[in-house]
Amino acid sequence: MGRAEAAAMIPGLALLWAATLGEAAPNPPRLRLSFQELQAGHGLRTFRLERTCCYEALLVDEERGRLFVGAENHLASLSLDNISKRAKKLAWPAPVEWREECNWAGKDIGTECMNFVKLLHAYNRTHLLACGTGAFHPTCAFVEVGHRLEEPMLRLHLRKLEDGKGKSPYDPSHRAASVLVGEELYSGVAADLMGRDFTIFRSLGQRPSLRTEPHDSRWLNEPKFVKVFWIPESENPDDDKIYFFFRESAVEAAQALGRLTVSRVGQICRNDVGGQRSLVNKWTTFLKARLVCSVPGVEGDTHFDLLQDVFMLSSRDRRAPLLYAVFSTSSGIFQGSAVCVYNMNDVRRAFLGPFAHKEGPTHQWVSYQGRVPYPRPGMCPSKTFGTFSSTKDFPDDVIQFARNHPLMYNSVLPMGGRPLFLQVGAGYTFTQISADRVAAADGHYDVLFIGTDAGTVLKVISVPKGSRPSAEGLLLEELHVFEDSAAVTSMQISSKRHQLYVASRSAVAQIALHRCAAHGRACAECCLARDPYCAWDGAACTRFQPSVKRRFRRQDVRNGDPSTLCSGESSRPALLEQKVFGVEGGSAFLECEPRSLQARVEWSFQPAGDAAHTQVLAEERIEHTVRGLLLRGLRRQDSGIYLCAAVEQGFSQPTRRLALYVLSAAQAERLARAEVAAPAVPAGPKLWYRDFLQLVEPGGGGGTSSLRMCRPQPALRPPTSESRRKGRNRRTHSPELRSERGPRSAARW
Ligand SMILES: *[C@@H]1O[C@H](CO)[C@@H](O)[C@H](O)[C@H]1NC(C)=O
Ligand SMILES: *[C@@H]1O[C@H](CO)[C@@H](O)[C@H](O)[C@H]1NC(C)=O
């Protein structure tokens, strides 16, 4: 029995061991891009409506080229190419009577008694299905969007509304999880005003409406539904299943452990029509299993117990998609999130394994050892696996067994047995995930876009680690796609258009999946980034097109090793030497910030008139800071060339070349009075001398002037640093000077 099987019935116990994880340092992204940078240089576009909040429902319609958006009291239809232009809007408020009833029920008229649009599905060739909370009076509508080639259209008949009960939540703070298959809607919601009657519900379409057994904690125990998918099981549509992802209170947890939350995957058969004498109009094929995402440890596993979102990445075989899931933790000891990946075989195996069984109220949950009736509960009535053509024909003992055994004994473990990617102590948690499969020069890679509760999107690539199927996630980018830091509530990807659409309480944002030029202007930088969307084309880091001749393209996603790939390339434009002046006894600041936040900086020093280089190590007078080297108590012999190199994955790249001139107090004074030029200073642009003079002038004494030199001096700074610093101000929460960055692999397992 594997570790998770053994732990299956005592979930959460190992949370106690989470303390060890709390000490891990967060992974820094390779690049961090601010809202301003993304807007100015990377085509970030945003959309928001006046006096409207809560953009939560997004629907990508590739054929029409539209992004449909549902928000508070509104629907909108935007261009997929540019969400900032030509928006079609539609007001869909809740009627006054409903708002008054809502208010009488004790809800807030201004914030809760509104129609929050929670779900949008493509219904047929001309209509969408939209549902909203309708001021605690769930309501749905068919929205006319016209035929594919027509002018964009958005029309709704307020007199022809559908009941939204069991489709949309009542409460705006709840999420809707649903899938539309054919004309049938499968949803997981609270079906009452009080938010106590949770159900997995089928509505619309031709098949009978079915639900889960009400008020039976073995079936559902205060669930929070996250996602629903339709996944075929065989070539025969009769075997099609609907999978529900949610979290709930663990009914199987020992009482002593208190209330514990677990994540689940549940299944039902699409052709379920309920039982004949028992479970009438209820699911007869409902099963659920625990979904585990944990880090194995010597003293126990650390569980990420709160499922937040799931993305289904389809493959050529429709029966075998990959499921990328993000989790956070309820631990009070540490803040962390994880990405775990599941394959359908592991999910199906759990449903084919032993059932969890509890003999009576005083008994423990155990693995059921008795005879399981035929057809095995959870199997769909079909010709593939049996002779039954309808769940109404199932024998009574099958129905009884199904009713009492909705829970499986075994858990579903992630691929590789552990998270693909973790972030601990980063100050945010993951809320949403989307994925894209990309063809690169050396194979296919999955790129993940992870939305956080801080309004950012992380771009993570999954690269093989050792032998497959084990992989690890590399954090490439942290994108601040919103002006504020409201949590990401929804995300949609268009692989075809290479765009990501991100929604929050305050806006919708659109950003391309790649920003190759942001990786740098050298082959090595492009290569080290390991971005499967990008390659070095001989002159720049640009979008990789698998169809273009490979000879000119340099890309190595798997290893990111520039030493072999970029050897023939002129490594980077020759470094310009920059001059820095200091006064004896004072201090000087030598700025060097590599583009990559994952690079370590190394300084070497070549004394004036000497050919030998030595590495600059930290000592009493010399401090290595995040932004550069700080030299105090300057001496004449500190004069010379300082070379800053960014070291990443063992590859060293020269980044800055600075010539430091240490002047005596007398020299500085003379210079200040502009009697003579500084002796060691070669002729340079006049402007530069003037800046320098202004610098040393006002103080007179060495101490004051050198202090001024320590501060960022606009005239001496390269033009790019101002803009770059803006995007980085989240890295160190205060501008204090940190001596050394932690090893970047600290939080990776
Ligand atoms: C998007 O549309 C807006 C409004 O029409 C326009 O100002 C902007 O330049 C467009 N952006 C791009 C990248 O096309
Ligand atoms: C789509 O569904 C709507 C609502 O049921 C209906 O009015 C419309 O005629 C349907 N359109 C097509 C093309 O079937």
JSON list of N, CA, C and O in Angstrom, two decimals, residues 71 92 98 114-119 130-141 162-165 167-170:
[
{"chain": "A", "resi": 71, "resn": "ALA", "atom": "N", "xyz": [-20.16, 40.28, -15.59]},
{"chain": "A", "resi": 71, "resn": "ALA", "atom": "CA", "xyz": [-19.75, 41.06, -14.42]},
{"chain": "A", "resi": 71, "resn": "ALA", "atom": "C", "xyz": [-21.00, 41.44, -13.64]},
{"chain": "A", "resi": 71, "resn": "ALA", "atom": "O", "xyz": [-22.10, 40.94, -13.90]},
{"chain": "A", "resi": 92, "resn": "TRP", "atom": "N", "xyz": [-27.79, 44.03, -17.46]},
{"chain": "A", "resi": 92, "resn": "TRP", "atom": "CA", "xyz": [-28.67, 42.94, -17.04]},
{"chain": "A", "resi": 92, "resn": "TRP", "atom": "C", "xyz": [-28.83, 42.99, -15.52]},
{"chain": "A", "resi": 92, "resn": "TRP", "atom": "O", "xyz": [-28.29, 42.17, -14.81]},
{"chain": "A", "resi": 98, "resn": "TRP", "atom": "N", "xyz": [-36.93, 41.72, -6.74]},
{"chain": "A", "resi": 98, "resn": "TRP", "atom": "CA", "xyz": [-35.94, 40.74, -6.24]},
{"chain": "A", "resi": 98, "resn": "TRP", "atom": "C", "xyz": [-34.93, 41.42, -5.32]},
{"chain": "A", "resi": 98, "resn": "TRP", "atom": "O", "xyz": [-34.51, 40.84, -4.33]},
{"chain": "A", "resi": 114, "resn": "MET", "atom": "N", "xyz": [-27.48, 42.37, -6.18]},
{"chain": "A", "resi": 114, "resn": "MET", "atom": "CA", "xyz": [-27.24, 42.74, -7.58]},
{"chain": "A", "resi": 114, "resn": "MET", "atom": "C", "xyz": [-27.24, 41.43, -8.36]},
{"chain": "A", "resi": 114, "resn": "MET", "atom": "O", "xyz": [-27.18, 40.36, -7.80]},
{"chain": "A", "resi": 115, "resn": "ASN", "atom": "N", "xyz": [-27.21, 41.57, -9.67]},
{"chain": "A", "resi": 115, "resn": "ASN", "atom": "CA", "xyz": [-27.08, 40.37, -10.49]},
{"chain": "A", "resi": 115, "resn": "ASN", "atom": "C", "xyz": [-25.62, 40.18, -10.89]},
{"chain": "A", "resi": 115, "resn": "ASN", "atom": "O", "xyz": [-25.12, 40.83, -11.79]},
{"chain": "A", "resi": 116, "resn": "PHE", "atom": "N", "xyz": [-24.94, 39.28, -10.18]},
{"chain": "A", "resi": 116, "resn": "PHE", "atom": "CA", "xyz": [-23.55, 38.99, -10.51]},
{"chain": "A", "resi": 116, "resn": "PHE", "atom": "C", "xyz": [-23.54, 37.84, -11.49]},
{"chain": "A", "resi": 116, "resn": "PHE", "atom": "O", "xyz": [-23.96, 36.72, -11.15]},
{"chain": "A", "resi": 117, "resn": "VAL", "atom": "N", "xyz": [-23.07, 38.09, -12.70]},
{"chain": "A", "resi": 117, "resn": "VAL", "atom": "CA", "xyz": [-23.07, 37.05, -13.72]},
{"chain": "A", "resi": 117, "resn": "VAL", "atom": "C", "xyz": [-21.95, 36.06, -13.40]},
{"chain": "A", "resi": 117, "resn": "VAL", "atom": "O", "xyz": [-20.79, 36.43, -13.27]},
{"chain": "A", "resi": 118, "resn": "LYS", "atom": "N", "xyz": [-22.33, 34.80, -13.20]},
{"chain": "A", "resi": 118, "resn": "LYS", "atom": "CA", "xyz": [-21.38, 33.79, -12.73]},
{"chain": "A", "resi": 118, "resn": "LYS", "atom": "C", "xyz": [-20.98, 32.79, -13.79]},
{"chain": "A", "resi": 118, "resn": "LYS", "atom": "O", "xyz": [-19.95, 32.16, -13.69]},
{"chain": "A", "resi": 119, "resn": "LEU", "atom": "N", "xyz": [-21.86, 32.53, -14.76]},
{"chain": "A", "resi": 119, "resn": "LEU", "atom": "CA", "xyz": [-21.44, 31.56, -15.77]},
{"chain": "A", "resi": 119, "resn": "LEU", "atom": "C", "xyz": [-21.90, 31.94, -17.17]},
{"chain": "A", "resi": 119, "resn": "LEU", "atom": "O", "xyz": [-22.95, 32.55, -17.37]},
{"chain": "A", "resi": 130, "resn": "ALA", "atom": "N", "xyz": [-26.27, 32.30, -20.16]},
{"chain": "A", "resi": 130, "resn": "ALA", "atom": "CA", "xyz": [-25.66, 33.13, -19.12]},
{"chain": "A", "resi": 130, "resn": "ALA", "atom": "C", "xyz": [-26.49, 33.00, -17.86]},
{"chain": "A", "resi": 130, "resn": "ALA", "atom": "O", "xyz": [-27.73, 32.98, -17.92]},
{"chain": "A", "resi": 131, "resn": "CYS", "atom": "N", "xyz": [-25.84, 32.85, -16.71]},
{"chain": "A", "resi": 131, "resn": "CYS", "atom": "CA", "xyz": [-26.58, 32.79, -15.44]},
{"chain": "A", "resi": 131, "resn": "CYS", "atom": "C", "xyz": [-25.92, 33.71, -14.43]},
{"chain": "A", "resi": 131, "resn": "CYS", "atom": "O", "xyz": [-24.70, 33.88, -14.42]},
{"chain": "A", "resi": 132, "resn": "GLY", "atom": "N", "xyz": [-26.77, 34.28, -13.57]},
{"chain": "A", "resi": 132, "resn": "GLY", "atom": "CA", "xyz": [-26.27, 35.19, -12.54]},
{"chain": "A", "resi": 132, "resn": "GLY", "atom": "C", "xyz": [-27.01, 35.01, -11.24]},
{"chain": "A", "resi": 132, "resn": "GLY", "atom": "O", "xyz": [-28.00, 34.26, -11.16]},
{"chain": "A", "resi": 133, "resn": "THR", "atom": "N", "xyz": [-26.55, 35.69, -10.21]},
{"chain": "A", "resi": 133, "resn": "THR", "atom": "CA", "xyz": [-27.13, 35.52, -8.88]},
{"chain": "A", "resi": 133, "resn": "THR", "atom": "C", "xyz": [-28.48, 36.22, -8.75]},
{"chain": "A", "resi": 133, "resn": "THR", "atom": "O", "xyz": [-29.25, 35.89, -7.85]},
{"chain": "A", "resi": 134, "resn": "GLY", "atom": "N", "xyz": [-28.78, 37.19, -9.61]},
{"chain": "A", "resi": 134, "resn": "GLY", "atom": "CA", "xyz": [-30.07, 37.87, -9.61]},
{"chain": "A", "resi": 134, "resn": "GLY", "atom": "C", "xyz": [-30.53, 38.34, -8.24]},
{"chain": "A", "resi": 134, "resn": "GLY", "atom": "O", "xyz": [-31.69, 38.13, -7.90]},
{"chain": "A", "resi": 135, "resn": "ALA", "atom": "N", "xyz": [-29.67, 38.95, -7.48]},
{"chain": "A", "resi": 135, "resn": "ALA", "atom": "CA", "xyz": [-29.99, 39.43, -6.12]},
{"chain": "A", "resi": 135, "resn": "ALA", "atom": "C", "xyz": [-30.54, 38.27, -5.27]},
{"chain": "A", "resi": 135, "resn": "ALA", "atom": "O", "xyz": [-31.66, 38.32, -4.78]},
{"chain": "A", "resi": 136, "resn": "PHE", "atom": "N", "xyz": [-29.77, 37.22, -5.12]},
{"chain": "A", "resi": 136, "resn": "PHE", "atom": "CA", "xyz": [-30.15, 36.02, -4.37]},
{"chain": "A", "resi": 136, "resn": "PHE", "atom": "C", "xyz": [-31.41, 35.36, -4.94]},
{"chain": "A", "resi": 136, "resn": "PHE", "atom": "O", "xyz": [-32.23, 34.82, -4.22]},
{"chain": "A", "resi": 137, "resn": "HIS", "atom": "N", "xyz": [-31.53, 35.43, -6.26]},
{"chain": "A", "resi": 137, "resn": "HIS", "atom": "CA", "xyz": [-32.66, 34.86, -6.98]},
{"chain": "A", "resi": 137, "resn": "HIS", "atom": "C", "xyz": [-32.09, 34.38, -8.31]},
{"chain": "A", "resi": 137, "resn": "HIS", "atom": "O", "xyz": [-32.30, 35.02, -9.34]},
{"chain": "A", "resi": 138, "resn": "PRO", "atom": "N", "xyz": [-31.32, 33.25, -8.28]},
{"chain": "A", "resi": 138, "resn": "PRO", "atom": "CA", "xyz": [-30.55, 32.86, -9.47]},
{"chain": "A", "resi": 138, "resn": "PRO", "atom": "C", "xyz": [-31.38, 32.85, -10.75]},
{"chain": "A", "resi": 138, "resn": "PRO", "atom": "O", "xyz": [-32.53, 32.38, -10.74]},
{"chain": "A", "resi": 139, "resn": "THR", "atom": "N", "xyz": [-30.79, 33.36, -11.80]},
{"chain": "A", "resi": 139, "resn": "THR", "atom": "CA", "xyz": [-31.55, 33.51, -13.03]},
{"chain": "A", "resi": 139, "resn": "THR", "atom": "C", "xyz": [-30.63, 33.26, -14.22]},
{"chain": "A", "resi": 139, "resn": "THR", "atom": "O", "xyz": [-29.44, 33.54, -14.17]},
{"chain": "A", "resi": 140, "resn": "CYS", "atom": "N", "xyz": [-31.19, 32.72, -15.30]},
{"chain": "A", "resi": 140, "resn": "CYS", "atom": "CA", "xyz": [-30.41, 32.44, -16.51]},
{"chain": "A", "resi": 140, "resn": "CYS", "atom": "C", "xyz": [-31.11, 33.06, -17.71]},
{"chain": "A", "resi": 140, "resn": "CYS", "atom": "O", "xyz": [-32.31, 33.34, -17.67]},
{"chain": "A", "resi": 141, "resn": "ALA", "atom": "N", "xyz": [-30.34, 33.26, -18.75]},
{"chain": "A", "resi": 141, "resn": "ALA", "atom": "CA", "xyz": [-30.91, 33.81, -19.98]},
{"chain": "A", "resi": 141, "resn": "ALA", "atom": "C", "xyz": [-30.15, 33.26, -21.18]},
{"chain": "A", "resi": 141, "resn": "ALA", "atom": "O", "xyz": [-28.98, 32.91, -21.06]},
{"chain": "A", "resi": 162, "resn": "GLU", "atom": "N", "xyz": [-34.83, 32.28, -17.62]},
{"chain": "A", "resi": 162, "resn": "GLU", "atom": "CA", "xyz": [-34.94, 30.90, -17.14]},
{"chain": "A", "resi": 162, "resn": "GLU", "atom": "C", "xyz": [-34.63, 30.89, -15.65]},
{"chain": "A", "resi": 162, "resn": "GLU", "atom": "O", "xyz": [-33.84, 31.70, -15.17]},
{"chain": "A", "resi": 163, "resn": "ASP", "atom": "N", "xyz": [-35.20, 29.91, -14.95]},
{"chain": "A", "resi": 163, "resn": "ASP", "atom": "CA", "xyz": [-34.87, 29.74, -13.54]},
{"chain": "A", "resi": 163, "resn": "ASP", "atom": "C", "xyz": [-33.39, 29.35, -13.42]},
{"chain": "A", "resi": 163, "resn": "ASP", "atom": "O", "xyz": [-32.93, 28.46, -14.12]},
{"chain": "A", "resi": 164, "resn": "GLY", "atom": "N", "xyz": [-32.69, 30.02, -12.53]},
{"chain": "A", "resi": 164, "resn": "GLY", "atom": "CA", "xyz": [-31.26, 29.73, -12.38]},
{"chain": "A", "resi": 164, "resn": "GLY", "atom": "C", "xyz": [-30.91, 28.90, -11.17]},
{"chain": "A", "resi": 164, "resn": "GLY", "atom": "O", "xyz": [-29.73, 28.68, -10.87]},
{"chain": "A", "resi": 165, "resn": "LYS", "atom": "N", "xyz": [-31.95, 28.43, -10.47]},
{"chain": "A", "resi": 165, "resn": "LYS", "atom": "CA", "xyz": [-31.72, 27.62, -9.28]},
{"chain": "A", "resi": 165, "resn": "LYS", "atom": "C", "xyz": [-30.97, 26.33, -9.64]},
{"chain": "A", "resi": 165, "resn": "LYS", "atom": "O", "xyz": [-31.35, 25.67, -10.60]},
{"chain": "A", "resi": 167, "resn": "LYS", "atom": "N", "xyz": [-28.15, 26.24, -10.88]},
{"chain": "A", "resi": 167, "resn": "LYS", "atom": "CA", "xyz": [-27.22, 26.55, -11.97]},
{"chain": "A", "resi": 167, "resn": "LYS", "atom": "C", "xyz": [-26.22, 27.59, -11.51]},
{"chain": "A", "resi": 167, "resn": "LYS", "atom": "O", "xyz": [-25.01, 27.40, -11.57]},
{"chain": "A", "resi": 168, "resn": "SER", "atom": "N", "xyz": [-26.77, 28.73, -11.06]},
{"chain": "A", "resi": 168, "resn": "SER", "atom": "CA", "xyz": [-25.91, 29.78, -10.53]},
{"chain": "A", "resi": 168, "resn": "SER", "atom": "C", "xyz": [-26.02, 29.79, -9.01]},
{"chain": "A", "resi": 168, "resn": "SER", "atom": "O", "xyz": [-27.08, 29.47, -8.47]},
{"chain": "A", "resi": 169, "resn": "PRO", "atom": "N", "xyz": [-24.95, 30.15, -8.30]},
{"chain": "A", "resi": 169, "resn": "PRO", "atom": "CA", "xyz": [-25.09, 30.29, -6.85]},
{"chain": "A", "resi": 169, "resn": "PRO", "atom": "C", "xyz": [-26.00, 31.46, -6.51]},
{"chain": "A", "resi": 169, "resn": "PRO", "atom": "O", "xyz": [-26.25, 32.33, -7.35]},
{"chain": "A", "resi": 170, "resn": "TYR", "atom": "N", "xyz": [-26.51, 31.49, -5.29]},
{"chain": "A", "resi": 170, "resn": "TYR", "atom": "CA", "xyz": [-27.28, 32.63, -4.79]},
{"chain": "A", "resi": 170, "resn": "TYR", "atom": "C", "xyz": [-26.34, 33.74, -4.35]},
{"chain": "A", "resi": 170, "resn": "TYR", "atom": "O", "xyz": [-26.59, 34.92, -4.56]}
]
